[in-house]
Amino acid sequence: MYITITTDVLIIGGGSAGTYAAIKAKEKAPELNVLVLEKAHIERSGAIARGMDAVNNAVVPGVATPEKYVEEVTKANDGVLDQETCYVLARQSYPMLSELESWGVKFPKDENGNFIVHHIHPEGRYTVPMDAEDLKKILAREVVKRGVEVLNRHTVTSLLTREGKVTGATALNTRTGEFVVVNAKAVVLTTGAAGRFGLPASGYLTATYEFPGNAGDGYAMAYRAGAELTGLECFQINPLIKDYNGPSCGYVVSPYGGYMANAFGERFTTTGYWSGHLLSKIKEEIDAGRGPVYLKMNHLDEETIRTLENILYVNERPSRGKFNAGRRVDIREHMVELHLSEPTLCSGHSSSGVWVNERAESSVPGLFVAGDVACVPHQYLAGAFVFGGIAGSNAAEWAKEFSWLEPDPGQIEQERDRVFAPLQRKEGIKPALMEYKLRKTVSDYLFPPKTEHRLDIALERFRRFAEEDLPMLYAADFHELGKALEVECILDCAIMAAEASKYRKESRWGFLHLRADYPERDDANWLKHVIIKKNPAAGKMEIYTKPVRVRGR
Ligand SMILES: Cc1cc2nc3c(=O)[nH]c(=O)nc-3n(C[C@H](O)[C@H](O)[C@H](O)COP(=O)(O)OP(=O)(O)OC[C@H]3O[C@@H](n4cnc5c(N)ncnc54)[C@H](O)[C@@H]3O)c2cc1C
């Protein structure tokens, strides 16, 4: 038995990109039914759940140009990107800021009433600070105001396809255990990063940098549905506060005079911009015996410190102030110790995602993808909003043109059997145990520097997880069943990341894809995208390359 819902546009994930997609789909075609399925609760789910202090890469007229932004992001991502798509982000980011403001998001302004724009990228200024403790609540309110239907606590488990097109999705209501089949004309996938991927240094499964509900479901579902993915060898690894799963915020403090320093208090980089090259510099300091590295603010005056405390301890992560207090760290006196985060997959800060063009179309007709799960390198919040909007709007156009396709009953039955299998068993391996072992393997063998030998060991372990452990996964209730489904997604992500890392026989993106056995960057052979795709007929993984797209060529 299952519940069937029919809608015009289905949005999977109600985070930054998903809420924007829902708003824009309704604005484009108010007569259409738009449904959001959200694993958690739309008011406080996703990366911005606890507020956000800046839109990282908006192009404000008079301060920067879209052309300059494309030039900078091309450098930041070592040339492997689709410049046309990044250009669209740059062009559409300013109207998005004004729109957010009209909904009640507060942006501090200069004496002339203009947006303040900070400098964190190596050259231009693209970072627009905001006081947005309630950003997610504001977006959720705009979604509901437009008549979008939202079903919280619904974990989407698969994309349904027929005749090569996406026809909807299946979901598990993790509160009631109901299995839901959604028939949709168009689907927008916005499930965020694969945040539960490597194991955090603290060892806690959910003490992740990313929103812990983001377990790479979208990457896995898109792969299983035959979509192309790319950049899976370019991990997201961030400098974080040691033992605290929050960002170091070097980029937040740098406009106020703070910076990263080594153990001797010496500045070792002039940029706070998060890239693989910054990580390489951090590793250099540590390897040279000048670690650990720190965030240094103890040379700043009291007024600046108070401003920073307001941003760091109030706007985004109140627990951060409590953590520092517990450690007896007062930023007036002490430097804050940093370390490197667990690896994750995310296009927002890095570049892994489902392949999309500037219309947010994936390689599977009817499937639009946006936000951290869509491959638009370094897109951050601006990209989630801009491409969320583009995806929603284009999905609505698609839904006006095409009708529903009858779902394949065999596919639904097969998926239902897969979903409920861990609940049918009387005993077995608990999801948390398997997740720990799997993510420990990711951290032990996929964390850079990578080598062919270590990647082969990882792939062999992943094969055994798939063949021996997965069939023994056991869930005692619906909550645990949701966790079991997530473990399977993490495993798919791990296999894809290991295969892509093995395929790219060079080093690129600084520390993010450092191959100890191929230490040089090799533009002659590798200035291109590595694409991973499941061949639906053969059920096997294919890996190949695609050229990069340069604007105007
Ligand atoms: C700690 C941190 C600080 C950041 N700071 C900044 C900053 O200062 N400036 C900036 O511009 N950017 C920043 N970013 C990046 C920015 O927040 C993200 O790029 C952006 O929010 C991503 O939006 P998204 O919609 O792709 O993902 P999310 O907002 O994470 O949304 C994904 C949603 O999908 C749901 N979901 C997942 N799986 C399923 C499933 N199977 N079924 C149903 N729903 C599902 C999740 O519950 C979640 O609600 C930061 C990110 C983090 C983590």
XYZ file of C-alpha atoms and ligand atoms in Angstrom:
606
model
C 0.000 0.000 0.000
C 1.096 3.523 -0.616
C -0.279 7.058 -0.760
C -0.305 8.748 -4.169
C -0.044 12.526 -4.558
C -0.267 14.301 -7.898
C 1.292 17.720 -8.400
C 2.593 19.866 -11.243
C 5.976 20.789 -9.788
C 7.678 18.759 -7.060
C 10.522 20.351 -5.114
C 12.721 17.964 -3.141
C 14.303 19.698 -0.142
C 13.095 22.964 1.370
C 16.437 24.639 2.120
C 17.827 27.835 0.584
C 17.479 26.709 -3.037
C 14.260 24.745 -2.473
C 12.365 27.623 -0.862
C 13.482 29.978 -3.618
C 12.484 27.403 -6.269
C 9.009 27.081 -4.733
C 8.525 30.856 -4.613
C 9.604 31.337 -8.230
C 7.615 28.356 -9.566
C 4.447 29.833 -8.048
C 5.268 33.326 -9.281
C 5.817 31.970 -12.791
C 2.579 29.980 -12.866
C 0.240 30.645 -9.897
C -2.308 28.204 -11.360
C 0.075 25.238 -10.934
C 0.295 23.040 -7.848
C 3.713 23.221 -6.272
C 4.687 20.741 -3.560
C 7.803 20.765 -1.344
C 8.879 17.526 0.340
C 11.271 18.312 3.195
C 13.117 15.769 5.304
C 13.256 18.019 8.388
C 11.070 21.125 8.977
C 11.177 23.910 6.414
C 11.371 26.676 9.053
C 14.710 25.492 10.431
C 16.233 23.076 7.943
C 19.356 23.236 5.814
C 22.603 25.165 5.851
C 21.021 28.492 6.828
C 18.816 27.005 9.532
C 20.467 29.031 12.255
C 20.740 32.262 10.280
C 23.493 33.608 8.084
C 25.731 36.620 8.254
C 26.555 37.289 4.604
C 25.728 36.526 0.995
C 29.151 35.507 -0.167
C 29.310 36.223 -3.828
C 26.882 38.829 -5.067
C 27.880 41.266 -7.773
C 26.755 44.732 -6.696
C 26.770 47.294 -9.551
C 29.409 49.950 -9.098
C 31.466 47.621 -6.878
C 32.181 44.718 -9.240
C 31.181 43.402 -12.650
C 29.920 39.973 -13.716
C 32.924 39.669 -16.037
C 35.369 40.254 -13.181
C 33.498 37.758 -10.990
C 33.749 35.070 -13.697
C 37.474 35.790 -14.001
C 37.961 35.381 -10.223
C 35.878 32.248 -9.808
C 37.696 30.716 -12.788
C 40.981 31.275 -10.934
C 39.550 30.040 -7.623
C 38.389 26.813 -9.276
C 41.535 26.276 -11.331
C 39.696 26.718 -14.623
C 37.324 23.745 -14.353
C 33.871 25.308 -14.556
C 31.150 26.375 -16.943
C 31.709 30.118 -17.285
C 28.298 30.774 -18.858
C 26.562 29.387 -15.766
C 28.757 31.385 -13.382
C 28.030 34.498 -15.453
C 24.283 34.029 -14.958
C 24.841 33.830 -11.203
C 26.800 37.067 -11.283
C 24.167 38.839 -13.414
C 21.195 37.827 -11.293
C 22.612 38.187 -7.799
C 21.880 41.899 -7.320
C 18.111 41.735 -8.010
C 18.011 38.797 -5.593
C 19.501 40.947 -2.791
C 16.856 43.615 -3.315
C 14.146 40.973 -3.308
C 15.377 39.496 -0.001
C 15.345 42.996 1.460
C 11.740 43.504 0.347
C 10.824 40.338 2.307
C 12.349 41.723 5.493
C 15.940 40.442 5.432
C 18.130 43.130 7.034
C 21.287 44.310 5.272
C 23.486 46.910 6.973
C 23.965 49.906 4.649
C 26.625 52.605 4.256
C 25.958 56.333 4.868
C 24.532 56.671 1.318
C 22.110 53.803 1.767
C 24.101 51.388 -0.415
C 24.860 47.750 0.352
C 28.132 47.284 2.210
C 30.347 44.904 0.237
C 33.318 43.205 1.848
C 36.529 41.949 0.333
C 37.242 38.260 0.928
C 37.985 37.030 -2.572
C 41.566 37.493 -3.694
C 40.774 40.626 -5.726
C 37.217 41.944 -6.053
C 34.525 42.652 -3.446
C 31.518 40.321 -3.516
C 30.539 39.623 0.089
C 27.402 41.399 1.306
C 26.927 41.236 5.097
C 23.413 40.726 6.482
C 21.764 40.516 9.905
C 19.756 37.437 9.127
C 19.153 35.367 12.204
C 15.671 34.503 10.887
C 16.485 34.143 7.203
C 15.067 30.626 6.983
C 11.847 31.579 8.737
C 11.389 34.521 6.369
C 11.817 32.266 3.320
C 9.439 29.639 4.740
C 6.836 32.367 5.316
C 7.138 33.564 1.681
C 6.695 29.963 0.466
C 3.526 29.401 2.483
C 2.154 32.869 1.566
C 2.193 31.903 -2.111
C 0.083 28.802 -1.609
C 2.832 26.199 -1.967
C 2.044 22.904 -0.227
C 4.783 21.741 2.165
C 5.091 18.246 3.630
C 7.702 18.190 6.403
C 9.338 14.993 7.754
C 9.165 13.423 4.296
C 12.467 11.924 3.163
C 12.531 11.457 -0.587
C 14.063 8.076 -1.407
C 14.168 7.937 -5.216
C 13.413 9.737 -8.435
C 10.900 7.911 -10.628
C 11.655 7.775 -14.337
C 9.900 6.577 -17.455
C 10.973 6.820 -21.098
C 14.135 8.606 -19.955
C 12.173 11.380 -18.187
C 11.603 12.071 -14.513
C 7.983 11.375 -13.581
C 8.064 12.080 -9.842
C 9.557 10.624 -6.692
C 8.972 8.282 -3.780
C 9.190 9.342 -0.140
C 9.036 7.971 3.370
C 7.093 9.821 6.049
C 9.587 9.292 8.867
C 6.949 10.000 11.527
C 4.196 7.616 10.344
C 6.102 5.215 8.107
C 3.792 5.860 5.162
C 5.279 5.305 1.715
C 4.359 8.146 -0.622
C 4.445 8.201 -4.428
C 4.391 11.642 -6.036
C 3.496 12.006 -9.711
C 4.880 15.278 -11.020
C 5.323 16.901 -14.419
C 8.621 18.487 -13.366
C 10.945 17.884 -10.422
C 13.425 20.272 -8.777
C 16.159 18.614 -6.718
C 17.633 20.820 -3.969
C 18.844 18.423 -1.265
C 22.041 20.289 -0.403
C 25.547 18.995 0.218
C 26.761 15.505 1.122
C 27.598 16.785 4.598
C 27.694 13.405 6.354
C 30.575 12.034 4.277
C 33.915 12.001 6.113
C 34.033 11.644 9.887
C 34.495 14.864 11.910
C 37.635 15.020 14.057
C 35.369 14.958 17.136
C 34.108 11.513 16.050
C 30.448 12.514 16.486
C 28.378 11.465 13.464
C 26.240 14.597 13.334
C 28.840 17.140 14.502
C 29.342 18.112 10.874
C 30.167 21.435 9.329
C 27.184 21.045 7.002
C 23.562 20.614 8.078
C 23.607 17.026 9.396
C 20.372 16.119 7.592
C 22.223 16.511 4.295
C 23.601 13.013 3.746
C 24.150 13.212 -0.006
C 20.665 11.911 -0.832
C 20.373 14.089 -3.929
C 23.744 12.987 -5.333
C 22.756 9.338 -4.872
C 19.206 9.713 -6.210
C 20.370 11.647 -9.285
C 23.052 9.031 -9.960
C 20.585 6.151 -9.650
C 18.210 7.973 -12.045
C 20.948 8.201 -14.704
C 21.910 11.899 -14.353
C 25.443 13.090 -15.015
C 27.457 14.282 -11.987
C 30.783 16.051 -11.924
C 33.538 17.432 -9.666
C 33.197 14.544 -7.201
C 36.974 14.393 -6.795
C 37.072 18.049 -5.647
C 36.114 17.786 -1.972
C 34.937 20.512 0.353
C 37.352 20.749 3.304
C 37.199 23.807 5.521
C 39.239 25.384 8.274
C 37.072 25.056 11.388
C 37.388 25.848 15.071
C 39.117 22.861 16.694
C 36.530 20.498 18.239
C 33.641 22.774 17.292
C 31.718 22.090 14.108
C 31.464 25.724 13.080
C 33.370 27.653 10.454
C 36.591 29.414 11.401
C 35.110 32.562 9.814
C 38.460 33.867 8.616
C 36.497 35.510 5.824
C 34.138 37.137 8.342
C 36.861 38.634 10.500
C 39.244 39.652 7.705
C 37.328 42.821 6.724
C 37.685 43.875 10.400
C 41.432 43.211 10.573
C 41.427 39.627 11.887
C 43.441 36.949 10.111
C 44.786 33.411 10.208
C 48.091 33.059 11.993
C 50.488 30.263 12.807
C 51.458 29.200 16.328
C 53.852 32.157 16.525
C 51.076 34.624 15.754
C 52.501 35.251 12.276
C 50.183 35.886 9.364
C 50.800 33.299 6.631
C 48.163 34.192 4.059
C 46.735 37.460 2.821
C 43.404 35.963 1.781
C 40.651 34.578 3.962
C 38.932 33.161 0.873
C 38.129 29.478 1.227
C 39.798 27.529 -1.514
C 42.020 24.506 -1.831
C 44.946 26.895 -2.076
C 44.241 28.357 1.365
C 44.158 24.799 2.723
C 47.507 24.066 1.075
C 48.955 27.062 2.925
C 47.526 25.808 6.225
C 49.037 22.359 5.590
C 52.384 23.981 4.746
C 52.439 25.771 8.116
C 51.540 22.600 9.989
C 54.015 20.420 8.062
C 56.786 22.972 8.685
C 56.239 22.724 12.447
C 54.544 26.129 12.720
C 51.126 24.722 13.621
C 48.533 24.581 14.868
C 47.004 27.464 12.982
C 44.762 30.012 14.659
C 42.267 32.759 14.025
C 43.849 35.911 15.402
C 41.719 38.784 16.631
C 43.452 39.618 19.933
C 45.190 42.651 18.397
C 41.866 44.381 17.594
C 40.279 47.194 19.636
C 37.326 46.617 21.960
C 34.720 48.131 19.614
C 35.787 45.845 16.755
C 35.818 42.829 19.064
C 32.235 43.633 20.144
C 31.138 43.920 16.505
C 32.741 40.546 15.749
C 31.180 38.917 18.801
C 27.809 40.131 17.601
C 28.350 38.514 14.201
C 30.067 35.334 15.367
C 28.107 34.595 18.525
C 24.639 35.947 17.721
C 23.813 35.974 14.019
C 24.889 32.529 12.878
C 26.017 30.285 15.740
C 25.214 31.268 19.342
C 26.823 28.030 20.553
C 30.160 29.340 19.290
C 30.447 31.934 22.074
C 29.516 29.300 24.644
C 32.113 26.910 23.233
C 34.875 29.533 23.405
C 33.838 30.404 26.971
C 33.975 26.718 27.931
C 37.470 26.507 26.484
C 38.402 29.679 28.420
C 39.116 31.395 25.115
C 38.402 35.124 25.076
C 39.073 36.492 21.589
C 40.364 39.728 23.200
C 43.259 37.803 24.681
C 43.630 34.477 22.911
C 43.919 33.209 19.394
C 41.312 30.549 18.466
C 42.767 27.179 17.472
C 41.651 25.862 14.074
C 41.822 22.515 12.316
C 40.683 21.032 9.025
C 37.125 19.787 8.707
C 35.990 16.397 7.529
C 35.740 16.094 3.724
C 32.289 16.640 2.202
C 30.814 16.998 -1.282
C 29.326 20.407 -1.977
C 29.315 22.823 -4.888
C 28.479 25.815 -2.690
C 31.994 25.990 -1.262
C 33.720 23.715 -3.744
C 32.505 22.097 -6.965
C 30.872 18.660 -6.682
C 27.372 18.266 -8.004
C 24.827 17.100 -10.491
C 25.665 18.469 -13.919
C 23.489 21.483 -14.798
C 23.471 24.211 -17.417
C 22.577 27.886 -16.925
C 18.852 26.973 -16.998
C 19.397 24.580 -14.035
C 18.534 21.657 -16.327
C 20.210 18.352 -15.559
C 20.972 15.723 -18.202
C 17.660 13.969 -17.392
C 14.640 15.675 -18.989
C 12.197 17.108 -16.459
C 14.809 17.177 -13.657
C 16.062 20.607 -12.567
C 18.769 20.851 -9.913
C 19.975 23.793 -7.800
C 22.010 24.746 -4.738
C 24.852 22.800 -3.159
C 23.880 19.580 -4.984
C 24.189 21.211 -8.446
C 27.578 21.730 -9.985
C 28.066 25.512 -10.010
C 31.450 25.990 -8.317
C 31.732 28.364 -5.334
C 28.098 29.410 -5.665
C 27.370 29.736 -1.914
C 24.090 31.261 -0.850
C 23.848 33.568 -3.862
C 23.921 30.563 -6.195
C 21.388 28.635 -4.118
C 18.940 31.551 -4.363
C 19.602 32.530 -7.979
C 19.621 28.988 -9.387
C 16.870 27.862 -7.022
C 14.763 30.611 -8.617
C 15.826 29.663 -12.144
C 15.108 25.972 -11.476
C 11.653 26.715 -10.035
C 10.724 29.049 -12.837
C 11.921 26.690 -15.605
C 10.276 23.699 -13.931
C 6.979 25.615 -13.984
C 7.453 26.355 -17.714
C 8.153 22.664 -18.301
C 5.065 21.651 -16.328
C 2.884 23.930 -18.445
C 4.107 22.248 -21.606
C 4.185 18.550 -20.636
C 1.651 16.253 -19.049
C 2.057 13.567 -16.376
C 3.536 10.236 -17.382
C 2.021 7.176 -15.765
C 4.638 5.911 -13.251
C 6.112 2.447 -13.706
C 4.439 0.167 -11.079
C 7.427 -2.215 -11.135
C 9.786 0.631 -10.229
C 7.542 1.671 -7.325
C 7.314 -1.889 -5.952
C 11.064 -2.370 -6.200
C 11.743 0.897 -4.392
C 9.234 0.123 -1.647
C 10.915 -3.250 -1.054
C 14.321 -1.560 -0.856
C 13.102 1.161 1.514
C 11.426 -1.148 4.016
C 13.948 -4.016 3.923
C 15.860 -2.891 7.083
C 12.554 -2.818 8.995
C 11.644 -6.366 7.919
C 14.771 -7.876 9.474
C 14.651 -9.147 13.056
C 18.292 -8.272 13.733
C 21.369 -7.003 11.955
C 23.726 -4.035 11.769
C 22.409 -0.767 13.198
C 22.648 2.173 10.759
C 24.780 4.277 13.154
C 27.390 1.519 13.355
C 27.654 1.059 9.633
C 27.675 4.835 9.114
C 30.579 5.205 11.542
C 32.665 2.512 9.815
C 31.859 3.805 6.353
C 32.668 7.423 7.144
C 35.824 6.409 8.989
C 36.912 4.644 5.779
C 36.166 7.819 3.808
C 38.317 9.875 6.190
C 41.101 7.273 6.359
C 41.447 6.645 2.618
C 39.875 9.500 0.633
C 41.217 12.473 2.629
C 44.092 14.105 0.692
C 46.832 13.472 -0.157
C 45.219 10.739 -2.251
C 47.036 7.870 -3.929
C 45.870 5.179 -6.315
C 46.763 2.520 -3.772
C 44.720 4.078 -0.963
C 41.781 4.720 -3.306
C 41.843 1.059 -4.358
C 41.710 -0.035 -0.719
C 38.747 2.297 -0.191
C 36.913 0.959 -3.238
C 37.421 -2.629 -2.093
C 36.054 -1.733 1.371
C 33.084 0.083 -0.201
C 32.368 -2.983 -2.358
C 32.243 -5.120 0.770
C 30.017 -2.601 2.573
C 27.629 -2.806 -0.396
C 27.664 -6.582 -0.772
C 28.008 -7.775 2.832
C 26.850 -5.044 5.229
C 24.000 -3.291 3.410
C 21.895 -6.481 3.167
C 22.227 -6.765 6.967
C 21.125 -3.214 7.847
C 18.492 -3.362 10.555
C 16.130 -0.578 11.668
C 13.964 -0.818 14.788
C 11.647 2.108 13.928
C 10.879 4.635 11.199
C 13.454 7.095 12.479
C 16.175 4.476 12.195
C 14.824 3.465 8.816
C 15.487 7.022 7.628
C 19.069 6.688 8.914
C 19.480 3.361 7.098
C 18.430 5.001 3.826
C 20.936 7.772 4.413
C 23.762 5.262 4.915
C 23.076 3.858 1.465
C 23.306 7.383 0.008
C 26.613 8.034 1.806
C 27.966 4.793 0.357
C 26.977 5.777 -3.197
C 28.666 9.169 -2.687
C 31.814 7.494 -1.328
C 32.078 5.166 -4.331
C 31.556 8.019 -6.798
C 34.120 10.227 -5.033
C 36.726 7.435 -4.922
C 36.217 6.550 -8.594
C 36.418 10.202 -9.715
C 39.510 10.769 -7.520
C 41.198 7.741 -9.088
C 40.270 8.788 -12.623
C 41.763 12.311 -12.413
C 45.472 11.537 -12.634
C 46.813 14.943 -11.618
C 46.580 17.317 -8.654
C 44.168 20.282 -8.808
C 42.319 22.644 -6.463
C 45.221 22.860 -4.026
C 44.719 20.438 -1.161
C 41.209 19.399 -2.276
C 42.434 16.955 -4.907
C 46.079 16.531 -3.992
C 47.335 13.273 -5.527
C 50.655 12.334 -3.926
C 51.335 10.059 -6.917
C 50.499 12.806 -9.485
C 51.551 15.953 -7.586
C 51.514 18.380 -10.544
C 48.587 20.183 -12.118
C 48.373 19.001 -15.750
C 46.318 21.422 -17.855
C 47.315 19.767 -21.106
C 45.404 16.607 -20.197
C 43.050 17.531 -17.366
C 41.622 21.024 -17.870
C 38.210 19.357 -18.179
C 35.299 17.972 -16.177
C 35.272 14.369 -14.995
C 31.717 13.075 -15.431
C 30.174 10.123 -13.606
C 26.943 8.540 -14.720
C 25.092 5.283 -14.250
C 24.196 3.653 -17.516
C 20.515 2.831 -16.860
C 20.418 -0.171 -19.234
C 23.626 -1.825 -17.999
C 23.272 -0.561 -14.402
C 27.016 0.181 -14.423
C 29.041 3.311 -13.723
C 30.506 5.196 -16.697
C 33.302 7.767 -16.309
C 34.335 10.173 -19.041
C 35.365 13.803 -19.506
C 33.710 16.916 -20.935
C 35.431 20.099 -22.075
C 35.109 23.260 -20.010
C 32.867 25.995 -21.435
C 34.563 29.369 -21.800
C 32.338 32.459 -22.204
C 32.019 33.762 -25.734
C 33.648 30.723 -27.364
C 28.147 26.593 8.438
C 27.914 27.213 7.108
C 28.184 28.570 6.917
C 27.950 29.148 5.684
N 28.185 30.484 5.544
C 27.834 31.101 4.383
C 27.921 32.523 4.268
O 28.281 33.213 5.205
N 27.563 33.076 3.089
C 27.132 32.335 2.018
O 26.830 32.903 0.965
N 27.021 30.990 2.112
C 27.344 30.362 3.263
N 27.210 29.004 3.375
C 26.750 28.234 2.199
C 25.241 28.334 1.977
O 24.586 28.368 3.209
C 24.788 27.116 1.156
O 25.526 27.106 -0.048
C 23.299 27.141 0.809
O 22.510 27.431 1.930
C 22.889 25.799 0.198
O 21.516 25.757 -0.043
P 20.826 24.383 -0.490
O 19.384 24.683 -0.672
O 21.574 23.783 -1.597
O 21.018 23.408 0.729
P 20.295 23.475 2.185
O 19.881 24.870 2.505
O 21.202 22.778 3.115
O 18.974 22.659 1.956
C 18.907 21.287 1.689
C 17.549 20.820 2.201
O 17.254 19.529 1.661
C 16.662 18.743 2.680
N 16.869 17.344 2.315
C 18.037 16.658 2.241
N 17.814 15.401 1.820
C 16.474 15.290 1.612
C 15.630 14.232 1.184
N 16.107 13.016 0.860
N 14.293 14.455 1.096
C 13.771 15.666 1.428
N 14.533 16.702 1.841
C 15.869 16.511 1.931
C 17.371 19.175 3.947
O 16.645 18.831 5.095
C 17.500 20.674 3.713
O 16.376 21.379 4.193
C 27.453 28.379 4.598
C 27.187 27.009 4.782
C 27.405 26.435 6.020
C 27.086 24.973 6.199
